XYZ file of C-alpha atoms in Angstrom:
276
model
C -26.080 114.143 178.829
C -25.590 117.653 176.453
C -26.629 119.008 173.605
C -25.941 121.972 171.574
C -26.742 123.716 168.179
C -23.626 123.146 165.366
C -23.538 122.370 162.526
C -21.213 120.344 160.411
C -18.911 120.413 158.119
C -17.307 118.375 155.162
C -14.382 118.253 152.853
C -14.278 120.162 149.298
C -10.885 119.373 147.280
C -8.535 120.968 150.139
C -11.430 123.097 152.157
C -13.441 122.152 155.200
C -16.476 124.016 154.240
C -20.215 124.193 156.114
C -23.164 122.433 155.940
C -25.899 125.035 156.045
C -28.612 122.724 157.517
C -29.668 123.419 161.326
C -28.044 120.740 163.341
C -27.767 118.987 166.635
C -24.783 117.255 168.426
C -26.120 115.223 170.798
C -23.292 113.604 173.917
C -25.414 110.679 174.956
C -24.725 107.193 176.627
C -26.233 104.237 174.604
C -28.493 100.917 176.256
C -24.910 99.256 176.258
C -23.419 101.732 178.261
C -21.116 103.155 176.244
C -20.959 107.257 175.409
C -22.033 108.210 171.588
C -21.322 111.386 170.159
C -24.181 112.274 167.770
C -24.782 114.792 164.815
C -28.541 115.343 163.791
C -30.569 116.887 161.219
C -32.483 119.998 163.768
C -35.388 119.954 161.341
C -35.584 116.351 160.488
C -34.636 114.930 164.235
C -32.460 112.124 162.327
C -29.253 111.304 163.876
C -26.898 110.939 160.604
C -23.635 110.587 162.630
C -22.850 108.389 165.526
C -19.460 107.952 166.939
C -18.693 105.754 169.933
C -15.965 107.359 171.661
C -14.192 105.877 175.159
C -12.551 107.496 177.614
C -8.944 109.447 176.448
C -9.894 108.473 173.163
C -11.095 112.012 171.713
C -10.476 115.512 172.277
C -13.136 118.509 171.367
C -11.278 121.762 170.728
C -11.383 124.834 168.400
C -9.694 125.203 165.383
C -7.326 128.509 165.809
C -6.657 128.348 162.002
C -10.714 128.888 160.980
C -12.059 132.421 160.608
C -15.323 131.763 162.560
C -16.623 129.355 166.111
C -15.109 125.784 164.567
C -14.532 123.231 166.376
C -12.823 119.281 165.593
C -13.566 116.250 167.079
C -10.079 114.917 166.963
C -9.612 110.741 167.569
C -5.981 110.322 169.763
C -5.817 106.548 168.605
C -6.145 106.978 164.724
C -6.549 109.428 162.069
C -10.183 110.526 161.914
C -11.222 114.244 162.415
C -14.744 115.168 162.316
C -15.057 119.163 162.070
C -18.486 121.431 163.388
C -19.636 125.066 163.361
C -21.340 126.369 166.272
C -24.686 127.497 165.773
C -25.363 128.755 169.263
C -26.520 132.994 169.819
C -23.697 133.671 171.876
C -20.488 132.701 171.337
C -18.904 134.009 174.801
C -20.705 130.103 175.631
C -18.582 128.141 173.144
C -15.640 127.628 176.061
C -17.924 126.461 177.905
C -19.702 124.390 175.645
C -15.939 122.455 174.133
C -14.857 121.914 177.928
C -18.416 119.946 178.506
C -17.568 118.004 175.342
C -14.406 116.946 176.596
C -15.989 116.011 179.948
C -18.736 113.835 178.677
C -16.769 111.598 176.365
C -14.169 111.269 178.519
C -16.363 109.602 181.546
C -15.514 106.476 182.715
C -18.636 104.265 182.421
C -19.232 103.880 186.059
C -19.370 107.711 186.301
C -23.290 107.567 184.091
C -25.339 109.687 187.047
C -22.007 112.009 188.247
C -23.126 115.524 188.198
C -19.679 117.495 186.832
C -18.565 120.604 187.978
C -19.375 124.098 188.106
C -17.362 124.975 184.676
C -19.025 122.189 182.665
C -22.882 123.133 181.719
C -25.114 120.129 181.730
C -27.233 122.185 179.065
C -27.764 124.616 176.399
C -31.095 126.719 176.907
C -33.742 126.049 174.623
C -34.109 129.769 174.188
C -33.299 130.469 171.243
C -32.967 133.168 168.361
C -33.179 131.810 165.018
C -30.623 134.078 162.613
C -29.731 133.219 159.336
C -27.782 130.046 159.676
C -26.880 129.918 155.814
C -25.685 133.373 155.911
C -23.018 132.609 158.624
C -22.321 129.514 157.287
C -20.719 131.016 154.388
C -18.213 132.874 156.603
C -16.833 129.420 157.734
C -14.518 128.059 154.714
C -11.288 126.730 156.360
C -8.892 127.121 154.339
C -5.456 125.882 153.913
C -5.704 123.424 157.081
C -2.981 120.549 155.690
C -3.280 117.315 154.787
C -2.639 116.480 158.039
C -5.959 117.716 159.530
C -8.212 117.204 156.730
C -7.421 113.478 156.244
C -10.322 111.467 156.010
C -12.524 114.175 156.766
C -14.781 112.537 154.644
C -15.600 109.075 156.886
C -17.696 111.623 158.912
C -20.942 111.152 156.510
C -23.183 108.478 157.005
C -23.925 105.716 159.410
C -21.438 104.007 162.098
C -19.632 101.446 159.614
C -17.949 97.849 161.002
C -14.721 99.353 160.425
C -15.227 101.677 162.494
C -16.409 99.193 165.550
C -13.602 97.168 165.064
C -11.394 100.357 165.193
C -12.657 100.355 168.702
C -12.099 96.797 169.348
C -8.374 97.557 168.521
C -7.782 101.009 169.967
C -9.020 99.081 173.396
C -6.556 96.579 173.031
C -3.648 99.149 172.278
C -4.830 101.189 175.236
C -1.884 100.369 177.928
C -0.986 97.391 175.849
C 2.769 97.551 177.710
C -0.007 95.488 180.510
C -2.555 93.764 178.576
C -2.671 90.446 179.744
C -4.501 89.565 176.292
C -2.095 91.757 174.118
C -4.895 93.363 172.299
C -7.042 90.258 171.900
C -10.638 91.221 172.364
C -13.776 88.799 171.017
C -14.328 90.400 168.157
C -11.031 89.132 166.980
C -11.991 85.638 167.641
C -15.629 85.595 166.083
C -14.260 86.312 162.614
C -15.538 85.031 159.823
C -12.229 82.865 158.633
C -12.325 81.316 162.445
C -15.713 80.989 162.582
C -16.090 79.305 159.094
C -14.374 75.955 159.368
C -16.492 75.493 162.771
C -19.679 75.916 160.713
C -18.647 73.406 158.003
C -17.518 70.617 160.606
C -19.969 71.817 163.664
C -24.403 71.422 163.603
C -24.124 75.037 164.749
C -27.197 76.440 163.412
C -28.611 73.890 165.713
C -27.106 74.699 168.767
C -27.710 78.502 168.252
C -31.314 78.326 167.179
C -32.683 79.182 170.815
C -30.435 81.774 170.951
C -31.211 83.518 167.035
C -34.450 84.764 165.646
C -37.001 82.906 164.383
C -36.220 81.386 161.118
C -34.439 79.536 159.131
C -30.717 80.390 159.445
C -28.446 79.160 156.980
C -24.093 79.320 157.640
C -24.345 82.501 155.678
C -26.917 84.085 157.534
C -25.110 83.060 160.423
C -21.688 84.795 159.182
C -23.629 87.870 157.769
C -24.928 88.206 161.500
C -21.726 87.982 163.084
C -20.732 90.730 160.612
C -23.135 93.066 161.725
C -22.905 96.245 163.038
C -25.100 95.863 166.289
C -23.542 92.362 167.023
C -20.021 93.913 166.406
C -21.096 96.878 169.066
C -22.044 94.666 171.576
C -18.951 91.913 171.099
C -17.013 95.537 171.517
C -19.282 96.301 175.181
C -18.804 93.240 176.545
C -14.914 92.860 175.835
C -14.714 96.635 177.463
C -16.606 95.710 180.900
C -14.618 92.393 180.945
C -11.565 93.781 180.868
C -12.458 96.847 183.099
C -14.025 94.122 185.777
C -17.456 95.353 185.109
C -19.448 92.198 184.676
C -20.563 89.202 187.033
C -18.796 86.494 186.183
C -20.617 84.430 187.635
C -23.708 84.647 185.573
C -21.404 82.201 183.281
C -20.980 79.566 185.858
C -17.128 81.456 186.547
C -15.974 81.253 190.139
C -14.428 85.059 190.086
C -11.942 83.769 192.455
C -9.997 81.721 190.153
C -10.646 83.610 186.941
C -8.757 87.371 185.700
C -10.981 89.720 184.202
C -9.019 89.263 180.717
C -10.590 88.052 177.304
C -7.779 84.780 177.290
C -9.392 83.897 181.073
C -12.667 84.247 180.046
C -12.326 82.072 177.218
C -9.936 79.544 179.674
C -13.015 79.516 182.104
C -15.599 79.027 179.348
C -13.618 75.913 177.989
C -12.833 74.566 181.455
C -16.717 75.031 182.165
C -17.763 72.262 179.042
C -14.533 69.968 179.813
């Protein structure tokens, strides 16, 4: 979807300063359909960052208090802040570039194949003259930027972390809450591991989910340690987001749309009618 040269940047005592390395961010939409805001290593091609971001939940925009092109990602439904130097030639592009950001991961999911319009490039050129990407990078110390905007700078390093999935799992449910039908609920806060425990201990469900799981023996811990798991958190997250934004067939389950809502509490009604 876009791509541009920045790099990144990280917390030291009460600075935002650089990292020098030669790096990527990457606006791309995921198998799952969801948009992911990356952060690579240029010369190893190794994403190190990986945000999932829906739409109105982020804003891109420079930092007027930095000496130098940087630029915060800046999360409306909590408190992270994840901070980037632009590494592109010409900085006249950087506008450009931040109003692109904003476009991308703010597009509704249907929206995947939408060209945008004429003020938001689709690319950077691959043309490219390599400076001395250290050497500006030490002209990039933000100083002084308050507590308030350097908070938890630091959850930008390393992989996507459950937390953060289930930070998504709630900021959906707060989303327009004043008309949630669930109030928040969303599957993830149903296949917990203090729900699902009790059902393990009184249930054969290693049994009945063996056709569904890898091959293998899976014992109730292996079971819980899976449902823990980043990539089965992510996709609990997808599918509570296209339920409640009517974007799945219901019917695939056996549901009669017709007498169903597109809400986690009728999905679960429908499944429970559906075995009865």
């Amino acid at each position: 979807m876009l791509e541009f040269r920045s790099g990144k940047m990280h917390l030291e005592g009460k600075k935002v300063v650089p990292d020098p390395r030669k790096g990527l961010v990457r606006i791309t939409r995921g198998e799952e359909g969801l948009v992911h805001f990356q952060w690579l290593d240029r010369n190893r091609n190794v994403v190190e960052d990986d945000q999932i971001i829906f739409p109105d939940e982020a804003v891109f925009e420079k930092v007027n208090q930095a000496s130098g092109r940087v630029y915060i990602l800046k999360f409306n439904t909590d408190d992270r802040k994840f901070f980037f130097w632009m590494q592109e030639p010409k900085a006249e592009d950087d506008e450009k570039l931040c109003n692109s950001v904003n476009y991308y991961i703010n597009q509704p999911l249907d929206l995947g194949d939408e060209e945008p319009d004429a003020s938001a490039p689709l690319q950077v050129s691959e043309d490219m003259v390599e400076d001395d990407i250290s050497s500006r990078a030490g002209n990039l110390i933000v100083p002084n930027l308050g507590a308030e905007v350097i908070s938890d700078v630091t959850s930008s390093s390393g992989p996507v972390k459950l937390e953060d999935l289930q930070r998504i799992l709630n900021n959906i449910g707060h989303t327009g809450s004043a008309g949630d039908p669930d109030g928040g609920l969303g599957l993830g806060d149903i296949l917990k591991p203090d729900l699902i425990m009790p059902l393990i201990d009184t249930l054969p469900l290693e049994e009945r989910l063996a056709s569904y799981l890898p091959e293998g023996q899976w014992t109730p811990e292996d079971i819980l340690e899976l449902l823990q798991s980043p990539p089965f958190r992510q996709q609990v997250d997808s599918f509570t987001y296209v339920l409640r934004t009517g974007q799945v067939d219901l019917s695939q389950f056996g549901i009669d749309p017709s007498k169903y809502k597109f809400t986690v509490s009728s999905f679960l009604e429908a499944l429970e009618d559906s075995v009865s």
